[in-house]
Coordinates of C-alpha atoms and ligand atoms in Angstrom, one line a residue:
X57 CA 20.8 -12.9 10.2
X58 CA 17.6 -11.4 9.0
X59 CA 16.6 -7.8 8.4
X60 CA 12.9 -6.8 8.1
X61 CA 11.9 -3.6 6.3
X62 CA 8.3 -2.7 6.4
X63 CA 6.5 0.5 5.3
X64 CA 3.9 1.9 3.0
X65 CA 4.0 2.0 -0.8
X66 CA 6.7 4.2 -2.3
X67 CA 8.6 4.7 1.0
X68 CA 11.8 3.5 -0.7
X69 CA 11.9 0.0 0.8
X70 CA 13.0 -1.9 -2.3
X71 CA 15.6 0.7 -3.4
X72 CA 17.1 0.8 0.1
X73 CA 16.9 -2.9 0.7
X74 CA 18.6 -3.7 -2.7
X75 CA 21.5 -1.3 -2.0
X76 CA 21.9 -2.6 1.6
X77 CA 21.7 -6.2 0.5
X78 CA 24.5 -5.6 -2.1
X79 CA 26.7 -3.9 0.5
X80 CA 26.1 -6.4 3.3
X81 CA 26.1 -9.5 1.0
X82 CA 22.6 -10.4 2.0
X83 CA 19.8 -11.7 -0.3
X84 CA 17.1 -9.2 -1.0
X85 CA 13.6 -10.7 -0.8
X86 CA 10.8 -8.5 -2.3
X87 CA 7.7 -10.1 -0.8
X88 CA 5.4 -7.6 -2.6
X89 CA 6.5 -9.3 -5.9
X90 CA 5.0 -12.6 -4.7
X91 CA 1.6 -10.9 -3.9
X92 CA 1.8 -9.1 -7.2
X93 CA 2.4 -12.3 -9.2
X94 CA -0.6 -13.9 -7.5
X95 CA -2.7 -10.9 -8.3
X96 CA -1.6 -11.0 -11.9
X97 CA -2.8 -14.6 -12.1
X98 CA -6.2 -13.5 -10.8
X99 CA -6.4 -10.6 -13.4
X100 CA -5.5 -12.9 -16.3
X101 CA -7.9 -15.6 -15.2
X102 CA -10.8 -13.0 -14.8
X103 CA -11.2 -13.9 -11.1
X104 CA -13.6 -11.6 -9.2
X105 CA -11.1 -10.4 -6.7
X106 CA -13.7 -8.6 -4.6
X107 CA -14.8 -12.1 -3.4
X108 CA -12.3 -14.0 -1.2
X109 CA -14.1 -17.3 -2.0
X110 CA -13.4 -16.8 -5.7
X111 CA -9.7 -16.1 -5.0
X112 CA -9.4 -19.0 -2.7
X113 CA -10.7 -21.4 -5.4
X114 CA -7.9 -20.6 -7.8
X115 CA -5.1 -20.7 -5.2
X116 CA -4.2 -24.4 -5.8
X117 CA -3.6 -23.5 -9.5
X118 CA -1.0 -20.8 -8.5
X119 CA 2.6 -21.7 -8.1
X120 CA 5.0 -18.9 -7.2
X121 CA 8.7 -19.4 -7.2
X122 CA 11.6 -17.0 -6.5
X123 CA 15.0 -17.2 -8.1
X124 CA 18.0 -15.0 -8.3
X125 CA 20.1 -14.0 -11.3
X126 CA 22.4 -11.1 -12.2
X127 CA 19.4 -8.7 -12.3
X128 CA 18.3 -9.7 -8.8
X129 CA 15.1 -11.4 -7.7
X130 CA 13.0 -12.9 -10.4
X131 CA 9.5 -14.1 -9.6
X132 CA 8.0 -17.0 -11.5
X133 CA 4.2 -17.6 -11.9
X134 CA 3.6 -21.2 -12.9
X135 CA 7.0 -21.3 -14.6
X136 CA 6.7 -18.0 -16.4
X137 CA 9.1 -15.1 -15.3
X138 CA 6.6 -12.3 -14.7
X139 CA 9.0 -9.9 -13.0
X140 CA 8.5 -7.3 -15.8
X141 CA 4.7 -7.5 -15.8
X142 CA 3.8 -6.9 -12.2
X143 CA 4.6 -3.2 -11.7
X144 CA 1.6 -1.6 -13.4
X145 CA -0.9 0.4 -11.5
X146 CA -3.6 -2.1 -12.4
X147 CA -1.6 -4.9 -10.7
X148 CA -0.8 -2.6 -7.7
X149 CA -4.4 -1.9 -7.0
X150 CA -5.5 -5.6 -7.4
X151 CA -2.5 -6.7 -5.2
X152 CA -3.6 -4.4 -2.4
X153 CA -7.0 -6.1 -2.5
X154 CA -6.0 -9.8 -2.7
X155 CA -3.2 -9.4 -0.2
X156 CA -5.9 -8.6 2.5
X157 CA -7.3 -12.1 2.3
X158 CA -6.0 -14.5 5.0
X159 CA -6.0 -17.5 2.5
X160 CA -3.6 -15.5 0.2
X161 CA -1.3 -14.5 3.1
X162 CA -1.3 -18.1 4.4
X163 CA -0.3 -19.4 1.0
X164 CA 2.8 -17.1 0.8
X165 CA 3.9 -17.4 4.4
X166 CA 6.1 -20.5 4.1
X167 CA 7.8 -19.4 1.0
X168 CA 8.9 -16.2 2.8
X169 CA 9.9 -17.9 6.0
X170 CA 11.9 -20.6 4.2
X171 CA 13.9 -18.0 2.3
X172 CA 14.8 -16.3 5.6
X173 CA 15.7 -19.6 7.3
X174 CA 18.1 -20.6 4.5
X175 CA 19.8 -17.3 3.8
X176 CA 20.9 -14.0 5.3
X177 CA 18.0 -11.9 4.0
X178 CA 16.8 -8.3 3.9
X179 CA 13.1 -8.8 3.3
X180 CA 10.7 -6.0 2.6
X181 CA 6.9 -6.0 2.8
X182 CA 4.1 -4.9 5.1
X183 CA 4.1 -7.5 7.9
X184 CA 7.7 -8.8 7.9
X185 CA 8.7 -7.5 11.3
X186 CA 5.3 -8.0 12.9
X187 CA 4.3 -11.4 11.5
X188 CA 6.7 -13.2 9.1
X189 CA 10.0 -12.7 10.9
X190 CA 9.1 -11.6 14.4
X191 CA 12.6 -12.6 15.6
X192 CA 14.5 -10.6 12.9
X193 CA 17.7 -9.2 14.3
X194 CA 16.9 -5.8 12.8
X195 CA 13.6 -4.3 12.0
X196 CA 13.1 -1.0 10.2
X197 CA 9.9 0.9 9.5
X198 CA 10.5 3.1 6.5
X199 CA 8.0 5.8 5.6
X200 CA 7.7 9.2 3.9
X201 CA 4.9 11.7 3.4
X202 CA 2.2 10.8 0.8
X203 CA 3.3 13.7 -1.4
X204 CA 6.9 12.6 -1.5
X205 CA 6.0 8.9 -2.1
X206 CA 3.6 9.9 -4.9
X207 CA 6.2 12.0 -6.5
X208 CA 8.7 9.2 -6.5
X209 CA 6.2 6.7 -8.0
X210 CA 5.2 9.3 -10.6
X211 CA 8.8 9.7 -11.8
X212 CA 9.2 5.9 -11.9
X213 CA 6.1 5.4 -14.0
X214 CA 6.9 8.3 -16.4
X215 CA 10.4 6.8 -17.0
X216 CA 8.6 3.5 -17.9
X217 CA 6.4 5.4 -20.4
X218 CA 3.2 5.0 -18.5
X219 CA 0.8 7.9 -18.8
X220 CA -0.4 8.9 -15.3
X221 CA -1.2 12.1 -13.4
X222 CA 0.4 13.0 -10.2
X223 CA -2.9 13.6 -8.5
X224 CA -4.1 10.2 -9.5
X225 CA -1.0 8.5 -8.1
X226 CA -1.4 10.4 -4.9
X227 CA -5.0 9.3 -4.6
X228 CA -4.1 5.6 -5.4
X229 CA -1.3 5.7 -2.8
X230 CA -3.6 7.0 -0.2
X231 CA -6.1 4.3 -1.0
X232 CA -3.5 1.6 -0.8
X233 CA -2.2 3.0 2.5
X234 CA -5.7 2.8 3.9
X235 CA -6.3 -0.7 2.7
X236 CA -2.9 -2.0 3.8
X237 CA -3.2 -0.4 7.3
X238 CA -6.9 -1.2 8.0
X239 CA -7.2 -4.8 6.9
X240 CA -7.9 -7.4 9.6
X241 CA -5.1 -9.8 8.7
X242 CA -1.5 -8.7 9.1
X243 CA -2.1 -5.0 8.6
X244 CA 0.8 -2.7 7.9
X245 CA 2.1 -1.3 11.2
X246 CA 5.4 -0.6 12.9
X247 CA 6.7 -3.5 15.0
X248 CA 7.3 -2.3 18.6
X249 CA 11.0 -3.1 18.3
X250 CA 11.4 -1.5 14.8
X251 CA 13.5 1.5 14.1
X252 CA 11.3 4.3 12.6
X253 CA 12.9 6.0 9.6
X254 CA 11.1 8.9 7.9
X255 CA 12.8 9.4 4.5
X256 CA 11.0 12.6 3.5
X257 CA 13.6 14.9 2.1
X258 CA 16.4 12.4 2.5
X259 CA 18.5 11.1 -0.4
X260 CA 18.8 7.4 -1.2
X261 CA 22.5 7.6 -0.1
X262 CA 21.6 9.1 3.3
X263 CA 18.9 6.4 3.9
X264 CA 21.0 3.5 2.7
X265 CA 24.0 4.6 4.8
X266 CA 21.8 4.8 7.9
X267 CA 20.3 1.3 7.3
X268 CA 23.8 -0.2 6.7
X269 CA 25.1 1.5 9.8
X270 CA 22.2 0.0 11.8
X271 CA 22.8 -3.4 10.2
X272 CA 26.5 -3.4 10.8
X273 CA 25.9 -2.5 14.5
X274 CA 23.5 -5.4 14.9
X275 CA 25.8 -7.8 13.1
X276 CA 28.6 -7.0 15.6
X277 CA 26.2 -7.7 18.5
X278 CA 24.8 -10.8 16.8
X279 CA 28.2 -12.5 16.1
Ligands
LIG548 O1 5.6 -3.5 -1.8 P1 4.6 -3.5 -3.0 O2 4.2 -2.1 -3.3 O3 5.2 -4.2 -4.2 O4 3.3 -4.3 -2.5 C1 2.2 -4.5 -3.3 C2 1.0 -4.8 -2.4 O5 1.2 -6.0 -1.8 C3 0.7 -3.7 -1.3 O6 -0.4 -3.0 -1.6 C4 0.5 -4.5 -0.1 C5 0.8 -6.0 -0.4 N1 1.8 -6.6 0.4 C6 1.4 -7.2 1.5 O7 0.3 -7.1 1.9 N2 2.3 -7.8 2.3 C7 3.6 -7.9 2.0 N3 4.5 -8.5 2.7 C8 4.1 -7.2 0.8 C9 3.1 -6.6 0.0

């Protein structure tokens, strides 16, 4: 059984998907981490990410692999575990740009679909319900106001010791929303058969309970 969770940056997808995956005994697949690892390669290699052609040229040199250990999903870039290096604002901004390119999306499509074919997964991203797993048994579109999402990201970054301003985060989130929703290939949008869940003002517990209830309901129908 597959569960697809899509939504904008900071909507709580990964937090909720991780909790639900633990409770339901599913594997959590964070597809954003794959795009982030690819973007990290481009940053390190000094690729001009404003040009799709330049990104396309280096794609054969990029090997992304996903593995699981007691800390959850680990993403490997050419054999190096880069899971701890891909959450900076610089990587976020570059990822939003490179993930708009069809050649980049095509490269990561099989990796995502194969994980879902071989496991019960909760997969989060932007186009999981609409494009990657159109037959997922449950689709959820998770969102929250820009203000709330920026506040959550701000707290997260402060805890990691990054120096940022709330206004700057709000601006960056709005920019990424715009890029993710308005790109031509696989833009972020709610699948027609997705459950819409606005998490503004809700606690993690409330949202994860709701998602698990929905999932358990679908599992009964599915079995
Ligand atoms: O979920 P995230 O914040 O880690 O995603 C980082 C960027 O990657 C985001 O700006 C959009 C892009 N992304 C995507 O285009 N498709 C996905 N399935 C996952 C992420």
